[in-house]
Short mmCIF file of C-alpha atoms in Angstrom, two decimals:
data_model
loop_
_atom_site.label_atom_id
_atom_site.label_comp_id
_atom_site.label_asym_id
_atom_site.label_seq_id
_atom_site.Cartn_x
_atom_site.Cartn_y
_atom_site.Cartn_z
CA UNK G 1 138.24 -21.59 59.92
CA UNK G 2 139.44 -25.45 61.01
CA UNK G 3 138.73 -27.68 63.27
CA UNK G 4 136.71 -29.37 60.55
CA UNK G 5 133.72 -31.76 60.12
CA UNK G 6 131.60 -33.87 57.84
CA UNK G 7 129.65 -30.33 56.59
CA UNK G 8 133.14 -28.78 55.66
CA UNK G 9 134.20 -32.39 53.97
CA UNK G 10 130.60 -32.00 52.06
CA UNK G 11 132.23 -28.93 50.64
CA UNK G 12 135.42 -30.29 49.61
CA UNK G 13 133.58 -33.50 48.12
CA UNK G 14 131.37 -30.92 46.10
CA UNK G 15 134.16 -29.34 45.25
CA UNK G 16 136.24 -32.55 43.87
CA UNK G 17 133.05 -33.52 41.94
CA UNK G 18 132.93 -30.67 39.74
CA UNK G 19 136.32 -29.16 39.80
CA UNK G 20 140.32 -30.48 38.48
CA UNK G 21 141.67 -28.88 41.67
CA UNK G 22 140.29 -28.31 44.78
CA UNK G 23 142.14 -25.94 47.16
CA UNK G 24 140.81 -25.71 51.00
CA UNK G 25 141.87 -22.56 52.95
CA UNK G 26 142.03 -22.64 56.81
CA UNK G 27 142.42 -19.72 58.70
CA UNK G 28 140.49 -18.39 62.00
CA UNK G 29 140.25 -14.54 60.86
CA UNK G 30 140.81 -12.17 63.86
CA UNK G 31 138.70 -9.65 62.06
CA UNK G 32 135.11 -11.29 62.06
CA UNK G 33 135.16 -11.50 65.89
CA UNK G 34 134.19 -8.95 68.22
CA UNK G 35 135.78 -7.99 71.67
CA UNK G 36 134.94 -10.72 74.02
CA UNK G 37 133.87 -13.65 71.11
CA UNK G 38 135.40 -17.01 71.70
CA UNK G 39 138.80 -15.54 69.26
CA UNK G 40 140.98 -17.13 71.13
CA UNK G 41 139.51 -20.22 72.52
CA UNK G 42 137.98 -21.32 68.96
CA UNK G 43 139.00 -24.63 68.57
CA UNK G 44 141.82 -25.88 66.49
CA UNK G 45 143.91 -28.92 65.36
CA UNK G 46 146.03 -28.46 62.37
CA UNK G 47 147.27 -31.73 62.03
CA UNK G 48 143.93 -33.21 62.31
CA UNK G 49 142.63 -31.04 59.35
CA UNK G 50 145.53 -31.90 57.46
CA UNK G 51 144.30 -35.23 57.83
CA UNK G 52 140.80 -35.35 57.51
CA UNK G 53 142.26 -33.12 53.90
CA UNK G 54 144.94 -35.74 52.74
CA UNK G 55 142.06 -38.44 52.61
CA UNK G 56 139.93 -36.42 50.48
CA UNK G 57 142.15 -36.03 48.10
CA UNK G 58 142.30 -32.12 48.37
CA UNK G 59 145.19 -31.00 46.32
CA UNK G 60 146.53 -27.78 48.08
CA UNK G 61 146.11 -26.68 51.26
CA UNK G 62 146.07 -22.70 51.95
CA UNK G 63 147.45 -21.74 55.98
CA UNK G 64 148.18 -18.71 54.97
CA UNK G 65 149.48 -16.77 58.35
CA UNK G 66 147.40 -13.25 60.03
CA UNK G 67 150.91 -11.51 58.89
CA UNK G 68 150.17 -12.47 55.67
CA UNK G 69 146.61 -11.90 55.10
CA UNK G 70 146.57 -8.69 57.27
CA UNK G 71 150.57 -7.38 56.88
CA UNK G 72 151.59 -3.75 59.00
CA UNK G 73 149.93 -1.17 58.18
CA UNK G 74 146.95 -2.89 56.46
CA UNK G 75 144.60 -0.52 55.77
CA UNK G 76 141.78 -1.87 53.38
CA UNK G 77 138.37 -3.03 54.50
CA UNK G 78 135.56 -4.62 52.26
CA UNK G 79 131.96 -3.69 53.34
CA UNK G 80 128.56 -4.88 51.97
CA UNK G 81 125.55 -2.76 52.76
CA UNK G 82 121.70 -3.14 53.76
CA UNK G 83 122.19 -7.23 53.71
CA UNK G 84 124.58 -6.98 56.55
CA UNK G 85 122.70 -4.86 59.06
CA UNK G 86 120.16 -7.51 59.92
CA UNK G 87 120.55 -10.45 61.92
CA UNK G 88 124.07 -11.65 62.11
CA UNK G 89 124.79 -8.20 61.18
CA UNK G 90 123.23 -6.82 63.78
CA UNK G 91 124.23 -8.97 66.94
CA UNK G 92 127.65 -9.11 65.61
CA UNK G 93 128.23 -5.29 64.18
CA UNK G 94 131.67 -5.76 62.32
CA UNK G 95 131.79 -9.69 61.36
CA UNK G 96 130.61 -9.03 57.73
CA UNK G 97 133.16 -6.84 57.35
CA UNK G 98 135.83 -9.04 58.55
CA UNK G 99 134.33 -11.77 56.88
CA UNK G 100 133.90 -10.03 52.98
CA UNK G 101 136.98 -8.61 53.40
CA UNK G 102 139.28 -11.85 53.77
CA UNK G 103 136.89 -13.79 51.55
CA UNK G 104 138.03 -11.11 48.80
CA UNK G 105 141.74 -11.73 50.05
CA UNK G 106 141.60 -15.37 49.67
CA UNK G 107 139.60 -14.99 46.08
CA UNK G 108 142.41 -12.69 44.70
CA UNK G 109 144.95 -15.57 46.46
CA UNK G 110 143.51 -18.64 45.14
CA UNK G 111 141.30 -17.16 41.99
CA UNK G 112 139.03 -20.13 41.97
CA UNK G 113 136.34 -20.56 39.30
CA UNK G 114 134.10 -21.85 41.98
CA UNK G 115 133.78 -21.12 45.53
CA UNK G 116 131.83 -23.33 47.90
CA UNK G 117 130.00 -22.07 50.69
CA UNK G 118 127.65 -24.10 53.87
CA UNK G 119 124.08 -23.42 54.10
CA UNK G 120 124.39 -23.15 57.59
CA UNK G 121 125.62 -19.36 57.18
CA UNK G 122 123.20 -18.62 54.68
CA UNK G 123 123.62 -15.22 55.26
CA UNK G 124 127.16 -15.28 55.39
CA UNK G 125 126.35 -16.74 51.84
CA UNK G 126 124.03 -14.25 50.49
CA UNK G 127 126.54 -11.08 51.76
CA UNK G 128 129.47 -12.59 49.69
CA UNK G 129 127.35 -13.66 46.67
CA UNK G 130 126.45 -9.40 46.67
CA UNK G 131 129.91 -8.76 47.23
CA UNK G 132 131.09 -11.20 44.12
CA UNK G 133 128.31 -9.35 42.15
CA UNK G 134 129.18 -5.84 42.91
CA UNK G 135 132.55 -5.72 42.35
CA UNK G 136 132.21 -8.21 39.31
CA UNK G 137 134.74 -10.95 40.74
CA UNK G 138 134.85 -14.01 38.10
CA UNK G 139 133.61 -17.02 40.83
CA UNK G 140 130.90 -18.76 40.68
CA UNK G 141 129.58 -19.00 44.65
CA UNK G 142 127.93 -22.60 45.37
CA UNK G 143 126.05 -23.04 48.63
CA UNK G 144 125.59 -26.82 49.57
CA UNK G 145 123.39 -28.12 52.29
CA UNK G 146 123.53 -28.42 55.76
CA UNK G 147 124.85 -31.34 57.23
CA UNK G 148 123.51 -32.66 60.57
CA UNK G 149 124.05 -34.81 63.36
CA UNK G 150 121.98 -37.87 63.59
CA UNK G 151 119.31 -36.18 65.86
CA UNK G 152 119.31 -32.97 63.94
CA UNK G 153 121.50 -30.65 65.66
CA UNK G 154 123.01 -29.03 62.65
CA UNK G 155 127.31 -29.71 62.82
CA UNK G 156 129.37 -27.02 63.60
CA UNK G 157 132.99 -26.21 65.38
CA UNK G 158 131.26 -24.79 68.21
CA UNK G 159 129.23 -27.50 69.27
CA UNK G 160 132.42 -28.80 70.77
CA UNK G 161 131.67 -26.12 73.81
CA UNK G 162 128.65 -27.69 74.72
CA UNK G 163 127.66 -29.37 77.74
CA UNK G 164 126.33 -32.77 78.14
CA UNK G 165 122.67 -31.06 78.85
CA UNK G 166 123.47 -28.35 77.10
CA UNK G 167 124.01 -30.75 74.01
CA UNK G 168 120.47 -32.19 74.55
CA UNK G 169 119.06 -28.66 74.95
CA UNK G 170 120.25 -27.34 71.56
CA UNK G 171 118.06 -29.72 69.56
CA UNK G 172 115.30 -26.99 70.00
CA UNK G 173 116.84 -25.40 67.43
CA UNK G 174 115.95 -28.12 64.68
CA UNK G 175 112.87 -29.00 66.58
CA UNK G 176 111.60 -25.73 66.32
CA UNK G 177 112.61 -25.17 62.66
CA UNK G 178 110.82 -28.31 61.99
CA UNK G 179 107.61 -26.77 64.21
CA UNK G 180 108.17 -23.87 61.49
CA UNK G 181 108.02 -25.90 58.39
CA UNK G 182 105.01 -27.99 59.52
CA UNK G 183 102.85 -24.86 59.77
CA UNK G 184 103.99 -23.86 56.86
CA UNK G 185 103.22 -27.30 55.12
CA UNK G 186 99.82 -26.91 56.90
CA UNK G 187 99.09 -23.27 54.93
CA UNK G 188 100.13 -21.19 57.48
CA UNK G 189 101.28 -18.27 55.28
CA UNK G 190 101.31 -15.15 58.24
CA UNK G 191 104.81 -15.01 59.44
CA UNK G 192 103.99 -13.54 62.82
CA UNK G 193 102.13 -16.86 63.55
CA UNK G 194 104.97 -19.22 62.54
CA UNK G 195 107.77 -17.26 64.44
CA UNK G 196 105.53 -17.17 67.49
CA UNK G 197 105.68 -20.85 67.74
CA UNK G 198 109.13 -21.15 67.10
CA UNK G 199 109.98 -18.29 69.68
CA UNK G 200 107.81 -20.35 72.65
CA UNK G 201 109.01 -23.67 71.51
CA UNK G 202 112.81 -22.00 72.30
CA UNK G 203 111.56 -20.10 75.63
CA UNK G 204 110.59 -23.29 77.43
CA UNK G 205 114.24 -24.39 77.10
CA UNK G 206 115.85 -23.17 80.69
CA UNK G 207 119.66 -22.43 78.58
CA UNK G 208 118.31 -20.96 75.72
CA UNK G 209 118.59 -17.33 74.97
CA UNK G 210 117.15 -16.31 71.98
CA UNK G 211 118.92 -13.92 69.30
CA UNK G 212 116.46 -13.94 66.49
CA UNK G 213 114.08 -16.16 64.44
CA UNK G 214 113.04 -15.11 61.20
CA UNK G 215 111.63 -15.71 57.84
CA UNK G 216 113.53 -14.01 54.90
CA UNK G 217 113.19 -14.21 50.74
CA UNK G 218 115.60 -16.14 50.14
CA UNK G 219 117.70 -14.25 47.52
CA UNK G 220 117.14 -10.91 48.97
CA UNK G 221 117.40 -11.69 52.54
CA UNK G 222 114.53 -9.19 53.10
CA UNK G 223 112.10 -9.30 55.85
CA UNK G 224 108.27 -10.34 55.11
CA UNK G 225 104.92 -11.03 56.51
CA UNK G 226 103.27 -13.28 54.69
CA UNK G 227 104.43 -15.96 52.60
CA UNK G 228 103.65 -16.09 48.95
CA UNK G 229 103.26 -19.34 46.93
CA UNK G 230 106.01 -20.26 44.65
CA UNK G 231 108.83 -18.05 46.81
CA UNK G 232 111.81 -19.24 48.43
CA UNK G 233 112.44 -18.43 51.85
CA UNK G 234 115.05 -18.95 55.14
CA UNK G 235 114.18 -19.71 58.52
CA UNK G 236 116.56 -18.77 60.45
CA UNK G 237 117.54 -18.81 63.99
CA UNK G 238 119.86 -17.91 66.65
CA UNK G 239 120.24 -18.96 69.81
CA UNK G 240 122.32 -19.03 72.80
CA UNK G 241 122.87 -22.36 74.71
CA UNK G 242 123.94 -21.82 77.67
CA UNK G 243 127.49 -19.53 76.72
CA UNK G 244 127.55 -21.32 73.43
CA UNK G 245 125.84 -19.31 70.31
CA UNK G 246 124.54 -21.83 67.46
CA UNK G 247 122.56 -20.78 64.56
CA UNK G 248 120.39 -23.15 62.18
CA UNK G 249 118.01 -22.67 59.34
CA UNK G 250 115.59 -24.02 56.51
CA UNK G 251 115.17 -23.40 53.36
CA UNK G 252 111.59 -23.84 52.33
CA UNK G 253 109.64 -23.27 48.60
CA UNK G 254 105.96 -22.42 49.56
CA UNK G 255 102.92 -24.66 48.02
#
């Protein structure tokens, strides 16, 4: 959606590594934000993505206006099931919805062959990889890491909002992902016991208001508890800080 950073460059350098033509797309869609989301404050700069684009080398750049992607009388809504009534789904009722249904505008735009996507919205992720399955649309979806400042707080637009303190406060997010993963690593397979950690680890902070933490299989996005040896799984939280709402998450293979 803009106002970009060295995760969405990781994207576009993905991108340039295994495709002829890489094509960015910036637009902040009105329809994956609720009434009284940060719509109309989220942060943008136009020229400065331009930019930060130009020295990538990305060859075309998509602005493509809300006239344009949503014209009178639009009508037509895209809508995953099950996967999106959990977590994001559930704090934030219709963003899926917004969200798979201008992803599937932009596809039938740009038709890529690939499609690049941050871990950081794993979910996000997962919902358009069912979407790209179930209605048999020819891209290939490619989720690439998260990227991270240097003291962990995973990069987003958002973070921009924070506060000086508030900025310092967030790290509980990584730090108690981390907490996660070492019990985990430690054979801690009972999920109640991991996510009770987390959740104190998060309560102690004074700003934070906590959303979820979760564990999830990692291709089905379903709920568990225990972990099983040789599975894949997300941790995943979300978190308030202070008015700002951040969400992180690991991805973990269990010994």
């Amino acid at each position: 959606m803009g106002f970009l950073h060295a995760g969405h460059l990781s994207l576009v350098r993905k991108s340039k590594e295994i495709c002829d033509i890489t094509v960015v797309s910036i637009f902040i869609n009105p329809t994956q934000f609720a009434a009284g989301e940060d719509l109309d404050k989220y942060p943008r700069d136009v020229e400065r993505d331009s930019n930060l684009l130009i020295n990538e080398g990305v060859d075309y750049l998509f602005l493509p206006s809300s006239g344009e992607i949503y014209p009178d009388n639009f009508q037509t809504y895209v809508s995953v099931e099950h996967i999106t009534k959990k977590l994001e789904g559930k704090f934030r009722p219709s963003h899926f919805r917004g969200v798979t249904t201008v992803v599937n505008i932009l596809f039938n735009s740009v038709m890529p062959d690939y499609a690049f996507f941050g871990q950081k919205d794993a979910q996000q992720a997962a919902v358009i990889r069912q979407m790209v399955c179930d209605l048999k649309i020819p891209v290939e979806i490619i989720v690439c890491p998260i990227i991270r400042e240097a003291d962990g707080l995973a990069m987003s637009s958002r973070n921009v909002y924070l506060l000086d303190k508030e900025r310092n406060d967030a790290l509980v997010l990584h730090n108690s992902l981390q907490a996660g993963m070492q019990k985990i690593m430690q054979g801690e397979k009972r999920v109640h016991a991991i996510l009770s950690e987390m959740s104190q680890r998060i309560n102690k902070v004074g700003s934070a208001q906590l959303d979820y933490v979760q564990i999830v299989e990692a291709d089905t996005f379903e709920f568990i508890d225990e972990l099983e040896p040789g599975n894949n799984y997300y941790i995943l939280i979300a978190c308030k800080i202070g008015k700002t709402r951040l969400i992180d998450n690991e991805l973990i293979k269990v010994q």
